[in-house]
mmCIF file of C-alpha atoms and ligand atoms in Angstrom:
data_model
loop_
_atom_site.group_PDB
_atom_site.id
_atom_site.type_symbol
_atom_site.label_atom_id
_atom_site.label_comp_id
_atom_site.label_asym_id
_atom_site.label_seq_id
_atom_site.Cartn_x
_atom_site.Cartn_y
_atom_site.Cartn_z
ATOM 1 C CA UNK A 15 0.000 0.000 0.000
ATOM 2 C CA UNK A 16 1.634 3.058 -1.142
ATOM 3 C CA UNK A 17 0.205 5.708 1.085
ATOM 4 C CA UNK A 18 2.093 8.902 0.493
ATOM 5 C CA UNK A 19 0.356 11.257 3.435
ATOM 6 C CA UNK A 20 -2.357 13.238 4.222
ATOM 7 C CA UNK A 21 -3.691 15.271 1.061
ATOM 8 C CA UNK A 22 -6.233 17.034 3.541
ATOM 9 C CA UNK A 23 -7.318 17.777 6.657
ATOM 10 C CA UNK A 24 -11.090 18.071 6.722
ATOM 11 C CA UNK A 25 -12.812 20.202 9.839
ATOM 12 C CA UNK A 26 -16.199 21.235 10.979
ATOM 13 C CA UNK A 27 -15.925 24.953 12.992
ATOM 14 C CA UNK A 28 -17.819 27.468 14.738
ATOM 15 C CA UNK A 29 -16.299 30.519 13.411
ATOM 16 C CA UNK A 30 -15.436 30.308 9.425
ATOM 17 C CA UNK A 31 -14.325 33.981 8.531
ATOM 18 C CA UNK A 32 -11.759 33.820 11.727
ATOM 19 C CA UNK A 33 -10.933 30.237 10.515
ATOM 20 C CA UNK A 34 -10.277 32.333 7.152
ATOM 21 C CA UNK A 35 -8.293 35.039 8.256
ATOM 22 C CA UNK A 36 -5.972 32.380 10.188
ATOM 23 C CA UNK A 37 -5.742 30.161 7.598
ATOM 24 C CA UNK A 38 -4.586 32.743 5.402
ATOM 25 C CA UNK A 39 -2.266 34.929 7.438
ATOM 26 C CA UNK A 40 -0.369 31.217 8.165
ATOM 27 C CA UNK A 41 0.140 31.492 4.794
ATOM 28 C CA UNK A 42 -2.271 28.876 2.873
ATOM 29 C CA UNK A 43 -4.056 30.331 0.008
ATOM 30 C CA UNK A 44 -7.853 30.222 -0.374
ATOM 31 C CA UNK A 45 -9.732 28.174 -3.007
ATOM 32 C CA UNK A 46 -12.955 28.401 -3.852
ATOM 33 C CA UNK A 47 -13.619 29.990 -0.260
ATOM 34 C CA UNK A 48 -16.945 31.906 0.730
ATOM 35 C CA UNK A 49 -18.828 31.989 4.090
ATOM 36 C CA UNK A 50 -19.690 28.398 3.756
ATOM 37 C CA UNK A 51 -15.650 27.523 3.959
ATOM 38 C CA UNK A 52 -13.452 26.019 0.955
ATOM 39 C CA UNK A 53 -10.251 24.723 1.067
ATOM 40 C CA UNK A 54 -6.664 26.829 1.980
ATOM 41 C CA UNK A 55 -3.493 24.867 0.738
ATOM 42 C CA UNK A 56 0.292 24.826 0.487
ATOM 43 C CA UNK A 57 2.202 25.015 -2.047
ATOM 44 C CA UNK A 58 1.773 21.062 -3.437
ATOM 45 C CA UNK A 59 -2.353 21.191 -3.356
ATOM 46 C CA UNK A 60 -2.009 19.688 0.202
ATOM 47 C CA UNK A 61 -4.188 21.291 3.097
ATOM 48 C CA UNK A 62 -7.112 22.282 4.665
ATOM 49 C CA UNK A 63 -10.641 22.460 4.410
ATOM 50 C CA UNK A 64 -13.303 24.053 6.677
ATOM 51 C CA UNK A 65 -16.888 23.663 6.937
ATOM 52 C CA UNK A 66 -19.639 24.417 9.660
ATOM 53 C CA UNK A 67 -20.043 22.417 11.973
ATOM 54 C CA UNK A 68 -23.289 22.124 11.075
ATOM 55 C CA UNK A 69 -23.164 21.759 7.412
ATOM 56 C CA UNK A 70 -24.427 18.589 6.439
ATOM 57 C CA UNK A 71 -21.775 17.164 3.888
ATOM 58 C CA UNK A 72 -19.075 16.789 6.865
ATOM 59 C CA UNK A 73 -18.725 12.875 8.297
ATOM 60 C CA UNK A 74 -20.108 12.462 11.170
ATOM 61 C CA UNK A 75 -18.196 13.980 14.332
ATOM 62 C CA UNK A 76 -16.424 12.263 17.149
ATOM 63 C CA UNK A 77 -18.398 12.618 20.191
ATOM 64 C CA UNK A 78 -15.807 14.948 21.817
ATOM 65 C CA UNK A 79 -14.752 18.496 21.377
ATOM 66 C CA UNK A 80 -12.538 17.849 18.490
ATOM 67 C CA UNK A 81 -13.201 19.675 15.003
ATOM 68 C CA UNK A 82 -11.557 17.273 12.922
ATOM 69 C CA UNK A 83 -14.041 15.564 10.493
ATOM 70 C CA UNK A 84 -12.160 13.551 8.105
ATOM 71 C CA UNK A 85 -8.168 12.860 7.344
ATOM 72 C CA UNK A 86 -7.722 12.501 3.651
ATOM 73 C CA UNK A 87 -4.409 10.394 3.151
ATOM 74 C CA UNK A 88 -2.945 10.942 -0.502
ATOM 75 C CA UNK A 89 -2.024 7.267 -2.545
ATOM 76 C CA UNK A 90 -0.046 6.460 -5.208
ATOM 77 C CA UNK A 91 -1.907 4.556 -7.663
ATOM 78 C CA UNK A 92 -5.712 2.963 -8.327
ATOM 79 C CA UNK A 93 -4.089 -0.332 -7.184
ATOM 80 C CA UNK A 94 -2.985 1.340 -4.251
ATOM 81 C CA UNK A 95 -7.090 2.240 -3.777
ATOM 82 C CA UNK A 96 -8.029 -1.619 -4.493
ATOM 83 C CA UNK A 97 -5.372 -2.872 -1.665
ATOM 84 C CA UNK A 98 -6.754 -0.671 1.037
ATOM 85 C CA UNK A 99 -10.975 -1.911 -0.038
ATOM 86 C CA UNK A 100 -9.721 -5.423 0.083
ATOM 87 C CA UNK A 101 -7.989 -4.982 3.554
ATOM 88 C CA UNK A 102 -10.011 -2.675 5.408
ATOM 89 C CA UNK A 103 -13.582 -4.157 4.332
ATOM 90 C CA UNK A 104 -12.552 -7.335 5.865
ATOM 91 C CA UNK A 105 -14.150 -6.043 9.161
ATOM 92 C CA UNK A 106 -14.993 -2.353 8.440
ATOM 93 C CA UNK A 107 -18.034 -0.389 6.294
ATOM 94 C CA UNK A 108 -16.133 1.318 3.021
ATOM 95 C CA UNK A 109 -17.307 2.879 0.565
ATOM 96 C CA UNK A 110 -16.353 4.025 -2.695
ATOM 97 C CA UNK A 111 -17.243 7.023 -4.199
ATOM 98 C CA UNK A 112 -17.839 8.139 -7.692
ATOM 99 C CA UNK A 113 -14.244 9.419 -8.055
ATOM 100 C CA UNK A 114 -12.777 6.395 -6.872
ATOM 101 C CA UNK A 115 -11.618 7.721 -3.537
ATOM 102 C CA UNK A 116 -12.697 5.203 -0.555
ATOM 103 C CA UNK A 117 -14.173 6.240 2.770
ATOM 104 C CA UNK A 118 -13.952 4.720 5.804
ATOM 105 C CA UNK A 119 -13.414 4.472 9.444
ATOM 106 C CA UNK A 120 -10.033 3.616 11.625
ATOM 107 C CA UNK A 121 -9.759 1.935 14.573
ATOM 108 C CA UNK A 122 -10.701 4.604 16.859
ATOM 109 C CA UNK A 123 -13.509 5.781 14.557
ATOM 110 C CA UNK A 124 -11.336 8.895 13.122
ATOM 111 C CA UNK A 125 -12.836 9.689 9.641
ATOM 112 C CA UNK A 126 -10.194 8.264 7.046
ATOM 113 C CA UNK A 127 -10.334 9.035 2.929
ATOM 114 C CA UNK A 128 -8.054 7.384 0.637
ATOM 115 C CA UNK A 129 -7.614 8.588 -3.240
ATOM 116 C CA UNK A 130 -4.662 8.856 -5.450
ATOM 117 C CA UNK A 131 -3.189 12.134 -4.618
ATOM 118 C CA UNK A 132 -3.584 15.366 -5.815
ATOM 119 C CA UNK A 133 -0.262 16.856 -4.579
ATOM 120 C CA UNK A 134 1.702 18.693 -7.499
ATOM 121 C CA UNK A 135 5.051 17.403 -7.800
ATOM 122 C CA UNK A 136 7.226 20.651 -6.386
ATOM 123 C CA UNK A 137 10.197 21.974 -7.772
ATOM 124 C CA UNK A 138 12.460 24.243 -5.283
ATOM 125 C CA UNK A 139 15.302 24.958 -3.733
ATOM 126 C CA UNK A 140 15.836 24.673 0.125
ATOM 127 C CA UNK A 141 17.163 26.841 2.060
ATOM 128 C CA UNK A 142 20.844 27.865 1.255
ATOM 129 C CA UNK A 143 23.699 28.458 3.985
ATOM 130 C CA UNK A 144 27.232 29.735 3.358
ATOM 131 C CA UNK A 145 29.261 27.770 5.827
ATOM 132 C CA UNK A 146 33.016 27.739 6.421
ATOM 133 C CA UNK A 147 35.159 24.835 4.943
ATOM 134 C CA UNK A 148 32.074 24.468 2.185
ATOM 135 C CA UNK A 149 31.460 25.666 -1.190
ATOM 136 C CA UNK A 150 29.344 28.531 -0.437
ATOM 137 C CA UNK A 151 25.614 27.837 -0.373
ATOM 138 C CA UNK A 152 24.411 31.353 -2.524
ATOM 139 C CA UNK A 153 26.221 33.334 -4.633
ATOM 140 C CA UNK A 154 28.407 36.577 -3.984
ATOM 141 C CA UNK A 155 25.069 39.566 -3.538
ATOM 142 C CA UNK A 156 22.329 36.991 -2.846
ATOM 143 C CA UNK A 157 21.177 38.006 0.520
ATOM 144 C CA UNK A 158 20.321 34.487 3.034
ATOM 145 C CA UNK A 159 16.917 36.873 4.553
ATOM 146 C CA UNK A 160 15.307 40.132 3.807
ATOM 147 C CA UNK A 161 11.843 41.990 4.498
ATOM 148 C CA UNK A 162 8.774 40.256 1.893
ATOM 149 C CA UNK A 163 10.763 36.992 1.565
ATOM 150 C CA UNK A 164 8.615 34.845 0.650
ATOM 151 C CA UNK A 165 7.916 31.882 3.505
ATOM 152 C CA UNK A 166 5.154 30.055 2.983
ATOM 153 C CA UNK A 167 3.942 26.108 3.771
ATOM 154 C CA UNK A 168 5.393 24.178 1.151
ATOM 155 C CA UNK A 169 3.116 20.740 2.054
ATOM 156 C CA UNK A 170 0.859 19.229 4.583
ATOM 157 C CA UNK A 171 3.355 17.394 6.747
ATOM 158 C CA UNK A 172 2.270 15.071 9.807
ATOM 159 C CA UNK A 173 -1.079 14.992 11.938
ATOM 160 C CA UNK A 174 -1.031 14.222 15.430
ATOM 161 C CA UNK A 175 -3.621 12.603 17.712
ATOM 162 C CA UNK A 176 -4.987 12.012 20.940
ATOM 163 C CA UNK A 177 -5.769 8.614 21.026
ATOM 164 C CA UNK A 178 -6.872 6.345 24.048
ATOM 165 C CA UNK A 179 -4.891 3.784 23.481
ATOM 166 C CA UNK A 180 -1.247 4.248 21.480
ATOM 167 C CA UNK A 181 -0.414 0.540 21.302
ATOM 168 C CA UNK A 182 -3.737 -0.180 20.025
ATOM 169 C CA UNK A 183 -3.668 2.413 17.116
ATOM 170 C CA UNK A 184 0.239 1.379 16.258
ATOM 171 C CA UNK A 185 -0.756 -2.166 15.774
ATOM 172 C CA UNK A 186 -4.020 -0.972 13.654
ATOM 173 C CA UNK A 187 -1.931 1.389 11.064
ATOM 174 C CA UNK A 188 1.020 -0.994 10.935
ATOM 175 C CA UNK A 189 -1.010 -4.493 10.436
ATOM 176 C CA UNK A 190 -3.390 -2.902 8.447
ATOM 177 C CA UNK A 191 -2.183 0.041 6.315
ATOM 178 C CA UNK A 192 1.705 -0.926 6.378
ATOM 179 C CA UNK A 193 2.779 2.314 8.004
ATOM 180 C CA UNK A 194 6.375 1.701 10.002
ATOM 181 C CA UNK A 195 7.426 3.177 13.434
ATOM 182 C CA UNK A 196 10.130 5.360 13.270
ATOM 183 C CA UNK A 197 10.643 6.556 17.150
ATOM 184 C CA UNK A 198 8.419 5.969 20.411
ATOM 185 C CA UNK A 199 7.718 8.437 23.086
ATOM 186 C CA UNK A 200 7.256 6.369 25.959
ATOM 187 C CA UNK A 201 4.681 6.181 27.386
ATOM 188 C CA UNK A 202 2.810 8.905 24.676
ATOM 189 C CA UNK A 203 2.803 6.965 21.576
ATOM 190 C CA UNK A 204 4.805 6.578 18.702
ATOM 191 C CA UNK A 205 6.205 8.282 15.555
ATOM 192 C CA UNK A 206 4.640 6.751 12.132
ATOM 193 C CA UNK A 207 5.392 6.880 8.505
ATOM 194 C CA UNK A 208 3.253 5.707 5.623
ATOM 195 C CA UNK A 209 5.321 3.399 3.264
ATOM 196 C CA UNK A 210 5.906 5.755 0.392
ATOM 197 C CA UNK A 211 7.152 8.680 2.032
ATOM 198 C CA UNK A 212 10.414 8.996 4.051
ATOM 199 C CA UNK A 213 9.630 11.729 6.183
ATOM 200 C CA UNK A 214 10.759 10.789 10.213
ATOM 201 C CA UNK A 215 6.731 10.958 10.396
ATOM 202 C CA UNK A 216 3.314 11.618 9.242
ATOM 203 C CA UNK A 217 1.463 10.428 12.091
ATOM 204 C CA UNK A 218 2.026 10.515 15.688
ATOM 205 C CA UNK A 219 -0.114 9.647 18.710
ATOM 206 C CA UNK A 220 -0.157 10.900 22.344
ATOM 207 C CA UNK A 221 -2.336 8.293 24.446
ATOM 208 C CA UNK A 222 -5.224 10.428 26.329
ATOM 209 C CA UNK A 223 -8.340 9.741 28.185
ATOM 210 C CA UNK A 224 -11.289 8.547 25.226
ATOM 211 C CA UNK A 225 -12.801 11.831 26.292
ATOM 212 C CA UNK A 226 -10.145 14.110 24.559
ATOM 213 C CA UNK A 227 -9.998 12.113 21.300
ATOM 214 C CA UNK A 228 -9.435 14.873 18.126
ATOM 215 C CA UNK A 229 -6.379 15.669 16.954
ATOM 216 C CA UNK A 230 -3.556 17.773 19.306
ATOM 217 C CA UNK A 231 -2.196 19.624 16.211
ATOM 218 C CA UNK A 232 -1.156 19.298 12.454
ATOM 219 C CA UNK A 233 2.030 20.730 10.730
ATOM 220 C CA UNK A 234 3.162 21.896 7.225
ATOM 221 C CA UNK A 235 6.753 21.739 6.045
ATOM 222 C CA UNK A 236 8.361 24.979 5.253
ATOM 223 C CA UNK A 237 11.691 25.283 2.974
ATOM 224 C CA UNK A 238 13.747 25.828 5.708
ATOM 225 C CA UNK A 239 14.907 27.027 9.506
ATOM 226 C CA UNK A 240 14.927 30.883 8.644
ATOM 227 C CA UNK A 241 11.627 30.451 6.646
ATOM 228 C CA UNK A 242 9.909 29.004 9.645
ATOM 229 C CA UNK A 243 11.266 31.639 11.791
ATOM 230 C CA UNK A 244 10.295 34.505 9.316
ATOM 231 C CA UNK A 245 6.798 33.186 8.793
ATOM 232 C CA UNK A 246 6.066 32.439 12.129
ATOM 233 C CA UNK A 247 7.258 36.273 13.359
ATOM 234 C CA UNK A 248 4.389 37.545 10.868
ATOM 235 C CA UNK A 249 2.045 35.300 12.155
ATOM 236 C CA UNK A 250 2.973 36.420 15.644
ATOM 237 C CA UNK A 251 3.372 40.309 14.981
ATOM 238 C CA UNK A 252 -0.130 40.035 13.604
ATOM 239 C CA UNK A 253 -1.055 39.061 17.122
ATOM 240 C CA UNK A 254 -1.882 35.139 16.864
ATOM 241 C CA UNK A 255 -0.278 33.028 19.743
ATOM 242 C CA UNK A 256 2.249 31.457 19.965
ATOM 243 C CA UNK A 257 1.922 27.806 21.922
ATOM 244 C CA UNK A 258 5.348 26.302 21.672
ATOM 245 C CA UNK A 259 8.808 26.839 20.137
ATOM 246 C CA UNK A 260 10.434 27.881 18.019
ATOM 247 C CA UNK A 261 12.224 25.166 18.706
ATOM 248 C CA UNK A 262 14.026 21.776 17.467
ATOM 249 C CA UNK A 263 12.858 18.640 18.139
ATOM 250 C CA UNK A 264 15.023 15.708 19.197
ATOM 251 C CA UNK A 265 13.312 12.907 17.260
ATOM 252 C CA UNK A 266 12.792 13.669 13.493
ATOM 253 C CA UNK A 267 15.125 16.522 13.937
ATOM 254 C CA UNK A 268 12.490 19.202 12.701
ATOM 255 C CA UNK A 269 12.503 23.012 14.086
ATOM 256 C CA UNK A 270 9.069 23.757 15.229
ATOM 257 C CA UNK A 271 7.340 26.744 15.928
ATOM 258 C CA UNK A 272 3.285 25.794 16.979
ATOM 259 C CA UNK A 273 0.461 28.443 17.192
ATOM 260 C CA UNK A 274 -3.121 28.392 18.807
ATOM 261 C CA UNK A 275 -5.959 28.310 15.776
ATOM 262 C CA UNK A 276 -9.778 28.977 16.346
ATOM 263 C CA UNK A 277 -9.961 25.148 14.721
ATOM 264 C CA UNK A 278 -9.136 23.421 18.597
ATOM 265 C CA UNK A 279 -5.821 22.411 17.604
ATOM 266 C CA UNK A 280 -2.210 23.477 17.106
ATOM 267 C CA UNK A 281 -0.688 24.490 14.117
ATOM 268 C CA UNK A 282 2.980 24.122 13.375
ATOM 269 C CA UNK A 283 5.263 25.381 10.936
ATOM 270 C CA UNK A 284 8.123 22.558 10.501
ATOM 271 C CA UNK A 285 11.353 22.550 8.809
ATOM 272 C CA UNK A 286 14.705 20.544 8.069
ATOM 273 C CA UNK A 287 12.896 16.770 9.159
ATOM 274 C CA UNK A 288 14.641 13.747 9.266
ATOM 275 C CA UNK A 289 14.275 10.959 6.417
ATOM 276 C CA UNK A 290 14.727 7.147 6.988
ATOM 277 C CA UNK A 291 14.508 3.975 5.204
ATOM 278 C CA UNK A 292 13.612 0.215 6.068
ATOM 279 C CA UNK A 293 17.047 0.171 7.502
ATOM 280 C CA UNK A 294 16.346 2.531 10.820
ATOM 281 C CA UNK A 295 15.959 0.952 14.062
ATOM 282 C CA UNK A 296 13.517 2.560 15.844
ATOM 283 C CA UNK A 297 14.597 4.559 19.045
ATOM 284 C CA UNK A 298 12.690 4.871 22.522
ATOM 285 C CA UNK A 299 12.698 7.964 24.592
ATOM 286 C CA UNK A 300 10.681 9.148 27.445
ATOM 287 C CA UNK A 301 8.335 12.248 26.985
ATOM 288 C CA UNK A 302 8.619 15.081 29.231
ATOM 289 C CA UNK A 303 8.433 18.752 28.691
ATOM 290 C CA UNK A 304 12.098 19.001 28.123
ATOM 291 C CA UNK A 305 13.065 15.735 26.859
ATOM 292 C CA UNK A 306 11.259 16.157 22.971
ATOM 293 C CA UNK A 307 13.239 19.402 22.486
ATOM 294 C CA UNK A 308 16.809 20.032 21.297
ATOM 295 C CA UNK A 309 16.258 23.533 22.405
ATOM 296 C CA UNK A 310 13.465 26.173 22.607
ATOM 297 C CA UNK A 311 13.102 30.067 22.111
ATOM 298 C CA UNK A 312 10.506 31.910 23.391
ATOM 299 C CA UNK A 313 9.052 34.314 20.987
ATOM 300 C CA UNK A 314 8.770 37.610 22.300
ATOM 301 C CA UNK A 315 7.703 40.973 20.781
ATOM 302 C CA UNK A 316 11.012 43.287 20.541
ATOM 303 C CA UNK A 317 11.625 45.983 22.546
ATOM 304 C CA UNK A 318 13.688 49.265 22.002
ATOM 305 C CA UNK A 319 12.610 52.963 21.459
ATOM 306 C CA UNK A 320 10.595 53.653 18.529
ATOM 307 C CA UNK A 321 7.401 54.070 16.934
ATOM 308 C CA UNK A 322 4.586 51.727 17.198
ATOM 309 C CA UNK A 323 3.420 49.746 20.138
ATOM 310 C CA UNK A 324 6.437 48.423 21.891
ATOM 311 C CA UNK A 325 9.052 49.122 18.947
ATOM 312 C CA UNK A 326 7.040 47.308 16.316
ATOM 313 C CA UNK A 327 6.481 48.503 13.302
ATOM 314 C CA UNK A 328 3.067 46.367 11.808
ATOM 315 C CA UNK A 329 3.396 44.867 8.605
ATOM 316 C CA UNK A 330 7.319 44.890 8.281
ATOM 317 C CA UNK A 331 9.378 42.197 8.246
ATOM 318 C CA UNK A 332 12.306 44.100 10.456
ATOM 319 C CA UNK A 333 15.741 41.968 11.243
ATOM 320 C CA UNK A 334 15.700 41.394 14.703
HETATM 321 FE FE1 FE2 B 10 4.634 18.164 14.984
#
């Protein structure tokens, strides 16, 4: 089964126009969007799409406070679509729909759609460094950061969830949809990627009480450290919050820098992730506040003399 990642992350909110306005000052750009929602994505066609909670062409909700309706992993192939009927309807409702794409159920009764993806193959460059004893990343005049650069989520990276029990939903996606475990937090859950993609992960799970089940946050790949940090200091300047980082994280190696939405979850901008093949022996590691961190910043508005409210200047990108 060649699942490459999620495609989309489907949710059913309360508030759409301030589900807008964050969506797009993260940096996701609106299609087809009008006060009934639409769909915000990245870069590669990968994202997110709101709804009202009300509106009657969401799945049906989990009976907690969660406003995730439906995970929409991306697939290689038809055959890829065939596999996952065969498997899953051995014990599960699944239906196919008139495009081909399957719906269905997991083991914790998360919403789950399957269909060959719709991701655009992208074509850039990372981030460039000059570095002594190497070739020099850019070229004599090209500056590494200046105000406008352009910083915006590249693809729809990893999805976490609050599960109530880890081991359980480990066994499910491995056994069932051939995902491998890269890393476990002990005793939260572990780190899981989807055969055909070599990200560190796609999919991680933090064990919780049944009553918290929804999703904790969900993350997009940007092309780099100092893109991450530039697009999160816009996002913060504009006065969203900040929850955690920026940071680096210890397992997969990604910086991290994770905001408060008005969708009840997290999101993060993520950059520089590990990659792995069959070959990687899976680590163990317990969780704790510091443990999951290489280090961590705390973002803070700057001070000095100057106009604007405490020395900022809205709507510039100024060099700290
Ligand atoms: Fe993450």
């Amino acid at each position: 089964m060649n699942i490459i990642g999620p495609d989309a992350l489907v949710f059913g909110v309360d508030d759409i126009a301030a589900c807008t306005e964050y969506l797009t000052e993260f940096g996701l750009k609106p299609i087809d969007v009008t006060d009934k929602g639409g769909f915000f994505e990245a870069l590669d066609g990968t994202g997110v799409e709101i709804r009202h909670r009300d509106d009657p062409s969401l799945p049906t909700p989990l009976p907690t406070p969660t406003m995730l309706r439906q995970q929409v992993y991306g697939v290689q192939s038809t055959e890829d679509l065939d596999a996952i009927e065969t498997e899953l309807s051995k014990d599960r409702r699944v239906t196919r729909l008139a495009d081909g794409s399957l719906e269905t159920t997991d083991v914790f009764d998360f919403a789950l759609k399957f269909q060959v993806t719709k991701r655009r193959e992208l074509v850039m460059e990372a981030e460039k460094i000059n570095a002594p004893g190497a070739p020099a990343g850019r070229a004599p005049n090209e500056l590494g950061i200046y105000p406008g650069m352009p910083a915006l989520p590249r693809t729809l990276s990893h999805t976490v969830l609050f599960v109530p029990d880890q081991q359980k939903g480990a066994e499910w996606y491995v056994e069932r949809l051939g995902f491998v475990i890269t890393d476990i937090l002990v005793p939260a859950g572990p780190f899981l990627r989807p055969k055909a993609n070599d990200d560190h992960h796609t999919l991680f799970f933090i064990q919780t009480p049944e009553y918290m089940k929804g999703i904790e946050h969900l993350a997009f790949h940007m092309g780099g450290p100092t893109e991450l940090m530039v697009a999160g200091s816009r996002l913060a300047r504009k006065g969203f919050q900040s929850f955690w980082g920026p940071g680096r994280h210890k397992f997969g190696s990604n910086w991290f820098w994770y905001f408060n939405s008005p969708l009840g979850t997290h999101f993060e901008y993520d950059a520089d992730m590990d990659k792995h093949d069959d070959s990687w022996v899976a680590r163990q590691a317990p969780m704790s506040p510091q443990g999951t961190q290489m280090f961590l910043f705390e973002w803070r508005k700057r001070w000095s003399p100057g106009p604007g409210p405490e020395g900022i200047t809205e709507g510039e990108d100024t060099p700290e």
